[in-house]
mmCIF file of C-alpha atoms in Angstrom:
data_model
loop_
_atom_site.group_PDB
_atom_site.id
_atom_site.type_symbol
_atom_site.label_atom_id
_atom_site.label_comp_id
_atom_site.label_asym_id
_atom_site.label_seq_id
_atom_site.Cartn_x
_atom_site.Cartn_y
_atom_site.Cartn_z
ATOM 1 C CA ASP A 1 102.260 139.769 94.157
ATOM 2 C CA SER A 2 100.584 138.382 90.943
ATOM 3 C CA ALA A 3 99.482 135.186 89.773
ATOM 4 C CA ASP A 4 99.806 133.332 86.400
ATOM 5 C CA LEU A 5 97.145 131.131 85.201
ATOM 6 C CA TYR A 6 97.812 128.441 82.722
ATOM 7 C CA SER A 7 95.654 126.089 80.610
ATOM 8 C CA LEU A 8 97.480 122.632 80.616
ATOM 9 C CA ALA A 9 97.413 120.271 77.523
ATOM 10 C CA ILE A 10 98.970 117.063 76.491
ATOM 11 C CA ALA A 11 101.150 117.442 73.253
ATOM 12 C CA GLU A 12 101.156 114.839 70.711
ATOM 13 C CA ASP A 13 104.923 113.582 71.892
ATOM 14 C CA ASP A 14 103.903 113.266 75.405
ATOM 15 C CA ALA A 15 100.575 111.681 74.673
ATOM 16 C CA THR A 16 102.424 108.933 72.833
ATOM 17 C CA VAL A 17 104.559 108.293 75.811
ATOM 18 C CA LEU A 18 101.748 108.233 78.189
ATOM 19 C CA GLY A 19 99.587 106.327 75.998
ATOM 20 C CA CYS A 20 96.591 108.539 75.880
ATOM 21 C CA GLU A 21 95.081 111.097 73.475
ATOM 22 C CA ALA A 22 96.602 114.614 73.072
ATOM 23 C CA GLY A 23 94.657 117.652 73.811
ATOM 24 C CA PRO A 24 93.485 119.620 76.934
ATOM 25 C CA LEU A 25 94.336 118.023 80.226
ATOM 26 C CA THR A 26 91.101 116.649 81.827
ATOM 27 C CA SER A 27 90.427 114.524 85.058
ATOM 28 C CA GLY A 28 89.573 111.611 82.941
ATOM 29 C CA LEU A 29 92.863 111.648 81.047
ATOM 30 C CA LEU A 30 94.542 112.030 84.267
ATOM 31 C CA GLN A 31 92.773 109.202 85.713
ATOM 32 C CA GLN A 32 93.853 107.021 82.891
ATOM 33 C CA VAL A 33 97.559 108.049 82.904
ATOM 34 C CA LEU A 34 98.029 107.958 86.582
ATOM 35 C CA LEU A 35 95.679 105.268 87.747
ATOM 36 C CA GLY A 36 94.927 102.911 85.028
ATOM 37 C CA ASP A 37 96.121 99.165 85.054
ATOM 38 C CA GLU A 38 99.355 100.382 83.330
ATOM 39 C CA GLY A 39 99.643 103.755 84.808
ATOM 40 C CA VAL A 40 102.292 105.797 86.292
ATOM 41 C CA MET A 41 101.299 105.008 90.012
ATOM 42 C CA ALA A 42 101.122 101.421 89.279
ATOM 43 C CA GLN A 43 104.712 101.462 88.088
ATOM 44 C CA LEU A 44 105.859 103.920 90.766
ATOM 45 C CA SER A 45 104.818 101.805 93.446
ATOM 46 C CA GLN A 46 106.955 99.067 92.410
ATOM 47 C CA ALA A 47 110.519 98.341 93.640
ATOM 48 C CA GLN A 48 111.502 97.519 90.102
ATOM 49 C CA PRO A 49 109.521 99.681 87.897
ATOM 50 C CA ALA A 50 108.915 99.360 84.068
ATOM 51 C CA GLU A 51 111.826 100.944 81.873
ATOM 52 C CA SER A 52 108.883 103.245 80.455
ATOM 53 C CA LEU A 53 108.581 104.842 83.842
ATOM 54 C CA ALA A 54 111.106 107.526 83.531
ATOM 55 C CA ALA A 55 109.985 108.502 80.162
ATOM 56 C CA LYS A 56 106.446 108.777 81.480
ATOM 57 C CA LEU A 57 107.671 110.906 84.484
ATOM 58 C CA ALA A 58 109.465 113.224 81.955
ATOM 59 C CA ALA A 59 106.369 113.711 79.797
ATOM 60 C CA LEU A 60 104.325 114.447 83.047
ATOM 61 C CA TRP A 61 106.918 117.021 84.120
ATOM 62 C CA HIS A 62 106.158 118.724 80.688
ATOM 63 C CA VAL A 63 102.309 118.280 80.956
ATOM 64 C CA LEU A 64 102.151 119.543 84.632
ATOM 65 C CA MET A 65 104.448 122.214 84.621
ATOM 66 C CA PRO A 66 104.384 125.172 82.119
ATOM 67 C CA GLU A 67 107.639 125.797 80.469
ATOM 68 C CA LYS A 68 108.408 129.208 82.211
ATOM 69 C CA SER A 69 107.809 127.508 85.454
ATOM 70 C CA ARG A 70 110.199 124.413 84.554
ATOM 71 C CA GLY A 71 112.934 126.922 83.972
ATOM 72 C CA GLU A 72 112.336 128.807 87.187
ATOM 73 C CA LEU A 73 112.128 125.829 89.392
ATOM 74 C CA THR A 74 115.341 124.108 87.973
ATOM 75 C CA ALA A 75 117.185 127.491 88.061
ATOM 76 C CA GLY A 76 116.512 127.670 91.898
ATOM 77 C CA LYS A 77 114.407 130.875 91.565
ATOM 78 C CA TRP A 78 111.752 129.355 93.902
ATOM 79 C CA SER A 79 112.483 128.123 97.727
ATOM 80 C CA ARG A 80 109.407 126.015 97.543
ATOM 81 C CA LEU A 81 106.614 124.496 95.604
ATOM 82 C CA ILE A 82 103.028 124.134 97.126
ATOM 83 C CA VAL A 83 100.761 121.563 95.571
ATOM 84 C CA VAL A 84 97.083 121.676 95.980
ATOM 85 C CA PRO A 85 96.254 118.774 93.848
ATOM 86 C CA ASN A 86 92.872 118.053 92.354
ATOM 87 C CA GLY A 87 91.348 114.472 91.688
ATOM 88 C CA PRO A 88 94.057 111.927 90.574
ATOM 89 C CA LEU A 89 96.794 114.452 91.124
ATOM 90 C CA ALA A 90 96.581 113.822 94.859
ATOM 91 C CA PHE A 91 98.226 110.689 94.555
ATOM 92 C CA LEU A 92 101.203 112.005 92.353
ATOM 93 C CA PRO A 93 104.440 112.953 94.437
ATOM 94 C CA PHE A 94 105.813 115.570 92.418
ATOM 95 C CA GLU A 95 109.419 114.897 93.551
ATOM 96 C CA ALA A 96 109.292 111.823 91.240
ATOM 97 C CA LEU A 97 108.850 113.824 88.171
ATOM 98 C CA VAL A 98 111.844 113.685 85.693
ATOM 99 C CA THR A 99 113.269 116.991 84.719
ATOM 100 C CA THR A 100 115.670 115.500 82.197
ATOM 101 C CA LEU A 101 116.559 112.119 80.553
ATOM 102 C CA ALA A 102 119.910 112.866 79.350
ATOM 103 C CA GLY A 103 122.574 110.843 80.908
ATOM 104 C CA GLY A 104 120.057 109.071 83.052
ATOM 105 C CA PRO A 105 116.900 110.402 84.644
ATOM 106 C CA LYS A 106 117.344 113.487 86.821
ATOM 107 C CA TYR A 107 114.254 113.861 89.248
ATOM 108 C CA PHE A 108 112.580 116.776 90.632
ATOM 109 C CA LEU A 109 114.174 115.648 93.902
ATOM 110 C CA ASP A 110 117.611 116.261 92.572
ATOM 111 C CA ALA A 111 117.151 119.736 90.967
ATOM 112 C CA CYS A 112 114.412 121.431 92.541
ATOM 113 C CA PRO A 113 113.087 122.977 96.082
ATOM 114 C CA PRO A 114 110.960 121.239 98.794
ATOM 115 C CA VAL A 115 107.387 120.248 97.845
ATOM 116 C CA TYR A 116 104.468 120.978 100.336
ATOM 117 C CA TYR A 117 100.786 119.401 99.675
ATOM 118 C CA ALA A 118 97.415 120.756 100.800
ATOM 119 C CA PRO A 119 94.059 119.532 100.614
ATOM 120 C CA SER A 120 93.026 123.120 99.572
ATOM 121 C CA VAL A 121 94.311 126.461 99.895
ATOM 122 C CA THR A 122 91.938 127.214 102.751
ATOM 123 C CA VAL A 123 93.082 124.211 104.780
ATOM 124 C CA LEU A 124 96.493 125.265 104.087
ATOM 125 C CA ASP A 125 95.910 128.885 105.499
ATOM 126 C CA SER A 126 94.144 127.639 108.508
ATOM 127 C CA LEU A 127 96.856 125.290 109.345
ATOM 128 C CA ARG A 128 99.424 128.212 108.649
ATOM 129 C CA ILE A 129 97.839 131.023 111.017
ATOM 130 C CA ARG A 130 96.716 128.492 113.716
ATOM 131 C CA PRO A 131 98.324 129.710 116.932
ATOM 132 C CA PRO A 132 100.583 127.564 118.773
ATOM 133 C CA VAL A 133 99.399 125.680 121.622
ATOM 134 C CA ALA A 134 101.419 125.628 124.946
ATOM 135 C CA LEU A 135 102.394 122.098 126.013
ATOM 136 C CA ALA A 136 102.751 120.869 129.428
ATOM 137 C CA ALA A 137 106.461 121.351 130.784
ATOM 138 C CA ASP A 138 106.388 117.794 132.490
ATOM 139 C CA ARG A 139 105.371 115.961 129.312
ATOM 140 C CA GLU A 140 107.742 114.803 126.718
ATOM 141 C CA PRO A 141 107.362 116.490 123.450
ATOM 142 C CA VAL A 142 107.875 113.577 121.389
ATOM 143 C CA LEU A 143 105.870 110.335 121.193
ATOM 144 C CA THR A 144 106.968 107.380 119.031
ATOM 145 C CA VAL A 145 105.377 104.240 118.359
ATOM 146 C CA GLY A 146 106.822 101.128 116.550
ATOM 147 C CA ASP A 147 106.874 97.262 116.252
ATOM 148 C CA PRO A 148 103.236 96.538 117.462
ATOM 149 C CA SER A 149 102.573 93.043 118.574
ATOM 150 C CA TYR A 150 99.980 91.583 116.595
ATOM 151 C CA GLY A 151 99.524 88.467 118.624
ATOM 152 C CA ASP A 152 99.180 84.849 117.542
ATOM 153 C CA ALA A 153 96.923 84.060 114.470
ATOM 154 C CA GLU A 154 93.816 83.503 116.407
ATOM 155 C CA GLN A 155 94.050 86.760 118.322
ATOM 156 C CA GLY A 156 94.935 88.583 115.025
ATOM 157 C CA ALA A 157 91.889 87.299 113.241
ATOM 158 C CA ALA A 158 89.552 87.754 115.904
ATOM 159 C CA ALA A 159 90.742 91.667 116.071
ATOM 160 C CA ALA A 160 90.278 91.748 112.335
ATOM 161 C CA ARG A 161 87.032 90.635 112.295
ATOM 162 C CA ASN A 162 85.854 93.749 114.060
ATOM 163 C CA VAL A 163 87.010 95.906 111.358
ATOM 164 C CA ILE A 164 86.955 94.231 108.048
ATOM 165 C CA ALA A 165 88.281 90.967 106.597
ATOM 166 C CA ARG A 166 92.128 91.786 105.802
ATOM 167 C CA GLY A 167 93.773 88.733 106.650
ATOM 168 C CA LEU A 168 96.626 88.424 109.362
ATOM 169 C CA LEU A 169 99.318 91.071 110.083
ATOM 170 C CA THR A 170 102.857 90.270 110.161
ATOM 171 C CA ARG A 171 105.325 91.847 112.536
ATOM 172 C CA LEU A 172 107.458 94.679 111.009
ATOM 173 C CA PRO A 173 110.671 94.302 112.906
ATOM 174 C CA ASN A 174 112.059 97.469 111.088
ATOM 175 C CA SER A 175 109.317 99.665 112.525
ATOM 176 C CA GLY A 176 110.802 98.806 115.935
ATOM 177 C CA VAL A 177 114.243 99.865 114.797
ATOM 178 C CA GLU A 178 113.000 103.059 113.272
ATOM 179 C CA SER A 179 111.065 104.057 116.458
ATOM 180 C CA ARG A 180 114.103 103.259 118.740
ATOM 181 C CA TRP A 181 116.106 105.529 116.353
ATOM 182 C CA VAL A 182 113.665 108.168 116.331
ATOM 183 C CA SER A 183 113.613 108.146 120.319
ATOM 184 C CA GLU A 184 117.449 108.039 120.760
ATOM 185 C CA LEU A 185 117.989 110.866 118.089
ATOM 186 C CA PHE A 186 115.678 113.215 120.227
ATOM 187 C CA ASP A 187 116.962 112.139 123.615
ATOM 188 C CA ARG A 188 120.606 112.539 122.143
ATOM 189 C CA ASP A 189 119.948 116.066 121.578
ATOM 190 C CA GLY A 190 118.166 116.819 124.863
ATOM 191 C CA VAL A 191 114.725 116.603 123.453
ATOM 192 C CA PRO A 192 112.679 114.132 125.730
ATOM 193 C CA SER A 193 110.733 111.232 124.098
ATOM 194 C CA VAL A 194 108.436 108.525 125.236
ATOM 195 C CA ARG A 195 108.232 105.347 123.373
ATOM 196 C CA LEU A 196 105.555 102.638 122.924
ATOM 197 C CA ALA A 197 106.582 99.475 121.405
ATOM 198 C CA GLU A 198 105.451 95.854 121.152
ATOM 199 C CA ALA A 199 102.780 94.934 123.918
ATOM 200 C CA ASP A 200 102.672 98.573 125.036
ATOM 201 C CA ALA A 201 101.896 99.814 121.608
ATOM 202 C CA THR A 202 97.969 99.290 122.012
ATOM 203 C CA GLU A 203 95.693 101.738 120.574
ATOM 204 C CA ALA A 204 94.448 102.544 124.189
ATOM 205 C CA ASN A 205 97.918 103.493 125.313
ATOM 206 C CA PHE A 206 98.519 105.635 121.959
ATOM 207 C CA THR A 207 95.209 107.547 122.425
ATOM 208 C CA ASP A 208 95.975 108.308 126.016
ATOM 209 C CA ALA A 209 99.589 109.605 125.438
ATOM 210 C CA ALA A 210 99.028 111.515 122.238
ATOM 211 C CA PRO A 211 97.550 114.752 123.262
ATOM 212 C CA ALA A 212 100.021 117.444 124.092
ATOM 213 C CA ARG A 213 102.909 116.257 122.200
ATOM 214 C CA LYS A 214 104.887 118.495 119.749
ATOM 215 C CA LEU A 215 105.887 115.554 117.406
ATOM 216 C CA ILE A 216 104.213 112.145 116.915
ATOM 217 C CA HIS A 217 105.376 109.061 115.080
ATOM 218 C CA LEU A 218 103.879 106.009 114.473
ATOM 219 C CA ALA A 219 105.528 103.142 112.488
ATOM 220 C CA CYS A 220 103.023 100.122 111.816
ATOM 221 C CA HIS A 221 100.972 98.761 109.237
ATOM 222 C CA GLY A 222 98.616 101.025 107.573
ATOM 223 C CA LEU A 223 95.466 99.771 106.144
ATOM 224 C CA THR A 224 93.066 101.384 103.553
ATOM 225 C CA ASP A 225 89.459 100.605 102.989
ATOM 226 C CA GLN A 226 88.563 101.869 99.316
ATOM 227 C CA ALA A 227 85.159 100.034 99.480
ATOM 228 C CA HIS A 228 83.585 102.147 102.204
ATOM 229 C CA GLY A 229 85.020 105.700 101.931
ATOM 230 C CA ASN A 230 87.968 104.642 104.088
ATOM 231 C CA LEU A 231 85.821 104.125 107.268
ATOM 232 C CA PHE A 232 87.469 101.023 108.064
ATOM 233 C CA GLY A 233 91.002 102.396 107.084
ATOM 234 C CA ALA A 234 93.344 102.313 110.331
ATOM 235 C CA LEU A 235 96.722 102.266 111.650
ATOM 236 C CA ALA A 236 97.125 98.749 112.957
ATOM 237 C CA LEU A 237 98.395 98.801 116.809
ATOM 238 C CA THR A 238 98.751 96.146 119.480
ATOM 239 C CA PRO A 239 95.226 94.647 120.384
ATOM 240 C CA GLY A 240 94.299 95.244 123.793
ATOM 241 C CA GLY A 241 93.353 92.616 126.425
ATOM 242 C CA ASN A 242 89.744 92.292 125.134
ATOM 243 C CA PRO A 243 89.805 93.328 121.370
ATOM 244 C CA ASP A 244 86.376 91.793 120.667
ATOM 245 C CA GLU A 245 84.734 93.501 123.478
ATOM 246 C CA ASP A 246 86.251 96.828 123.311
ATOM 247 C CA PRO A 247 86.421 98.567 119.749
ATOM 248 C CA ARG A 248 88.713 101.335 121.360
ATOM 249 C CA ASP A 249 91.266 99.093 122.184
ATOM 250 C CA ASP A 250 90.685 96.526 119.258
ATOM 251 C CA GLY A 251 94.498 97.403 117.641
ATOM 252 C CA PHE A 252 92.933 99.413 114.976
ATOM 253 C CA LEU A 253 92.833 102.936 115.225
ATOM 254 C CA THR A 254 90.429 103.961 112.382
ATOM 255 C CA LEU A 255 89.740 107.176 110.579
ATOM 256 C CA ALA A 256 86.967 107.875 112.746
ATOM 257 C CA GLU A 257 88.763 107.270 115.972
ATOM 258 C CA ILE A 258 91.674 109.620 114.822
ATOM 259 C CA TYR A 259 89.268 112.590 114.071
ATOM 260 C CA ASP A 260 88.300 112.368 117.885
ATOM 261 C CA LEU A 261 91.791 112.801 119.066
ATOM 262 C CA ASP A 262 93.044 116.177 120.595
ATOM 263 C CA LEU A 263 96.199 116.810 118.697
ATOM 264 C CA ARG A 264 95.891 120.783 118.762
ATOM 265 C CA GLY A 265 99.433 121.020 120.106
ATOM 266 C CA CYS A 266 101.210 118.763 117.460
ATOM 267 C CA GLU A 267 103.351 120.296 114.831
ATOM 268 C CA LEU A 268 104.093 117.221 112.969
ATOM 269 C CA ALA A 269 102.660 113.788 112.778
ATOM 270 C CA ILE A 270 104.820 111.040 110.933
ATOM 271 C CA LEU A 271 102.749 108.131 109.681
ATOM 272 C CA SER A 272 105.489 105.827 108.739
ATOM 273 C CA ALA A 273 102.910 102.983 107.495
ATOM 274 C CA CYS A 274 101.345 101.918 104.100
ATOM 275 C CA GLU A 275 99.231 104.181 101.970
ATOM 276 C CA THR A 276 98.590 106.803 105.073
ATOM 277 C CA ASN A 277 98.005 109.540 102.118
ATOM 278 C CA TYR A 278 95.937 107.176 100.079
ATOM 279 C CA GLY A 279 92.223 106.518 99.918
ATOM 280 C CA PRO A 280 89.030 106.791 98.146
ATOM 281 C CA GLU A 281 88.216 110.287 96.314
ATOM 282 C CA GLN A 282 85.042 112.262 96.963
ATOM 283 C CA GLN A 283 84.089 114.836 94.670
ATOM 284 C CA GLY A 284 84.716 118.094 96.142
ATOM 285 C CA GLU A 285 86.054 116.831 99.306
ATOM 286 C CA GLY A 286 89.376 115.563 98.082
ATOM 287 C CA ILE A 287 90.881 112.080 99.269
ATOM 288 C CA TRP A 288 89.600 110.513 102.535
ATOM 289 C CA SER A 289 93.099 109.411 103.802
ATOM 290 C CA LEU A 290 94.389 108.668 107.339
ATOM 291 C CA SER A 291 96.576 111.784 106.950
ATOM 292 C CA ARG A 292 93.530 113.863 106.785
ATOM 293 C CA GLY A 293 92.229 112.511 109.940
ATOM 294 C CA PHE A 294 95.335 113.881 111.756
ATOM 295 C CA LEU A 295 94.906 117.219 110.110
ATOM 296 C CA VAL A 296 91.218 117.246 111.541
ATOM 297 C CA ALA A 297 92.397 116.319 114.784
ATOM 298 C CA GLY A 298 94.622 119.306 115.137
ATOM 299 C CA THR A 299 98.251 118.484 113.674
ATOM 300 C CA ARG A 300 99.615 121.316 111.793
ATOM 301 C CA ARG A 301 101.562 118.920 109.428
ATOM 302 C CA VAL A 302 101.744 115.279 108.494
ATOM 303 C CA VAL A 303 104.302 113.250 106.639
ATOM 304 C CA ALA A 304 102.498 110.216 105.008
ATOM 305 C CA SER A 305 102.627 107.638 102.581
ATOM 306 C CA ASN A 306 101.357 107.416 98.922
ATOM 307 C CA TRP A 307 101.672 103.480 98.585
ATOM 308 C CA VAL A 308 102.875 100.490 100.131
ATOM 309 C CA VAL A 309 106.273 101.387 101.591
ATOM 310 C CA ASP A 310 109.632 99.316 102.088
ATOM 311 C CA ASP A 311 110.023 99.319 105.857
ATOM 312 C CA GLU A 312 113.663 99.328 105.816
ATOM 313 C CA ALA A 313 114.286 102.391 103.485
ATOM 314 C CA THR A 314 111.532 104.121 105.338
ATOM 315 C CA ALA A 315 113.016 103.597 108.607
ATOM 316 C CA HIS A 316 116.202 105.273 107.340
ATOM 317 C CA LEU A 317 114.331 108.042 105.777
ATOM 318 C CA VAL A 318 112.466 108.743 108.793
ATOM 319 C CA SER A 319 115.471 108.554 111.068
ATOM 320 C CA TYR A 320 117.524 111.150 108.672
ATOM 321 C CA PHE A 321 114.480 113.438 108.672
ATOM 322 C CA CYS A 322 114.103 113.273 112.649
ATOM 323 C CA GLY A 323 117.941 113.753 113.150
ATOM 324 C CA GLY A 324 117.702 117.065 111.530
ATOM 325 C CA ILE A 325 114.693 118.116 113.495
ATOM 326 C CA ALA A 326 116.243 117.142 116.776
ATOM 327 C CA LYS A 327 119.245 119.191 116.195
ATOM 328 C CA ALA A 328 117.164 122.252 115.333
ATOM 329 C CA GLU A 329 114.925 121.522 118.360
ATOM 330 C CA ALA A 330 117.859 121.302 120.487
ATOM 331 C CA ALA A 331 119.413 124.635 119.170
ATOM 332 C CA GLY A 332 116.009 126.582 119.560
ATOM 333 C CA GLU A 333 115.839 127.178 115.739
ATOM 334 C CA LYS A 334 112.711 127.501 113.945
ATOM 335 C CA TYR A 335 112.702 124.423 111.922
ATOM 336 C CA ARG A 336 111.790 123.981 108.330
ATOM 337 C CA TYR A 337 110.228 120.538 107.829
ATOM 338 C CA GLY A 338 110.390 120.787 103.847
ATOM 339 C CA PRO A 339 113.939 121.216 103.411
ATOM 340 C CA ALA A 340 114.741 118.278 105.968
ATOM 341 C CA LEU A 341 112.504 115.792 104.126
ATOM 342 C CA LEU A 342 114.046 116.652 100.975
ATOM 343 C CA ALA A 343 117.505 116.149 102.361
ATOM 344 C CA ALA A 344 116.556 112.856 103.884
ATOM 345 C CA LYS A 345 114.937 111.560 100.412
ATOM 346 C CA ARG A 346 118.398 112.599 98.609
ATOM 347 C CA GLN A 347 120.242 110.653 101.259
ATOM 348 C CA ILE A 348 118.114 107.615 100.585
ATOM 349 C CA ARG A 349 118.471 108.074 96.491
ATOM 350 C CA GLN A 350 122.191 108.274 96.871
ATOM 351 C CA GLN A 351 122.147 104.550 98.123
ATOM 352 C CA ALA A 352 122.444 102.036 95.263
ATOM 353 C CA LYS A 353 119.932 99.760 96.513
ATOM 354 C CA TRP A 354 117.195 102.453 96.954
ATOM 355 C CA GLN A 355 117.553 104.566 93.940
ATOM 356 C CA ALA A 356 114.247 103.897 92.405
ATOM 357 C CA PRO A 357 111.341 106.355 93.471
ATOM 358 C CA TYR A 358 109.422 103.525 95.210
ATOM 359 C CA TYR A 359 111.981 103.804 98.011
ATOM 360 C CA TRP A 360 111.926 107.512 98.576
ATOM 361 C CA ALA A 361 108.900 109.390 96.781
ATOM 362 C CA SER A 362 106.161 107.955 98.601
ATOM 363 C CA MET A 363 106.525 110.053 101.861
ATOM 364 C CA VAL A 364 105.088 113.570 101.280
ATOM 365 C CA LEU A 365 104.675 116.428 103.548
ATOM 366 C CA ILE A 366 101.104 117.970 104.043
ATOM 367 C CA GLY A 367 100.937 121.263 105.471
ATOM 368 C CA PRO A 368 102.496 124.569 105.545
ATOM 369 C CA PRO A 369 106.289 125.525 105.207
#
């Protein structure tokens, strides 16, 4: 096999659309285009994006994909696209790029193959060649968590004080529906699952239950800490009996605590919460996100979100995704996670109320095919 190397640049026409200078593509220009106050990510993460968004996504398609690659991807020559993003590109879901504006925007999602993301080529290869871990026959392969009970206002504030001043957390009823759907889908196809919900969805219960599972699914609040290297970033679960006394059961599964989990048998973790693939960037190290923590803990793949998600749309997307996985597991087939997520996103996009990229583009697959 051979590799092609391209220098990327922003042409005058695309620069006008993107509101930047033309010339070689630099990290500074990407920062401006993607993460500025009026940047692409600010618009993508809105349920009703600005009218200019589609044109900007089309311009980025021209900028980020060489002409030859654009033709090969839309013609179906390639079965997958693997993206190892650098700098601000780590926040952009390539599925949302617009391949043509004619007759209304046509997204990469509509025309192109599944996308896989990776922090680095080395990490991707390590995940790919990691030997499978035998799981106990008497332990359900699927663990799902949803609808944590965040308690009354006083308890919620007390738990939050242990981590960072975030305000109170509201209940996410659709996360409970999502977790129940996931459990029912796997159970229906003969793949046993265990479910933690409401008062049982504590941090302590999860950390006890997580090892030796093939698939882990969490539907809850996700919290990102941009100011301290995501040290206080966390998945918010049900506070334990004494959240002020025991940080291991205070209801906040932090990035540092995720690192300490033993998830070497896990083939897929679905982090169905806000901004689980988002965090501060460290030069040379990539993005310090919650998804990174699950990879470090041993998970081979993670599905995580790039922005604050709509819990109803995400519940349906995850259920479509898991339904396909459950059928393949029941049939003993080697499952292809990328095509499954692509199909689930297309199902969401077909529904009129969820056509905007905000509803389907946030959840991305990090890891090998």
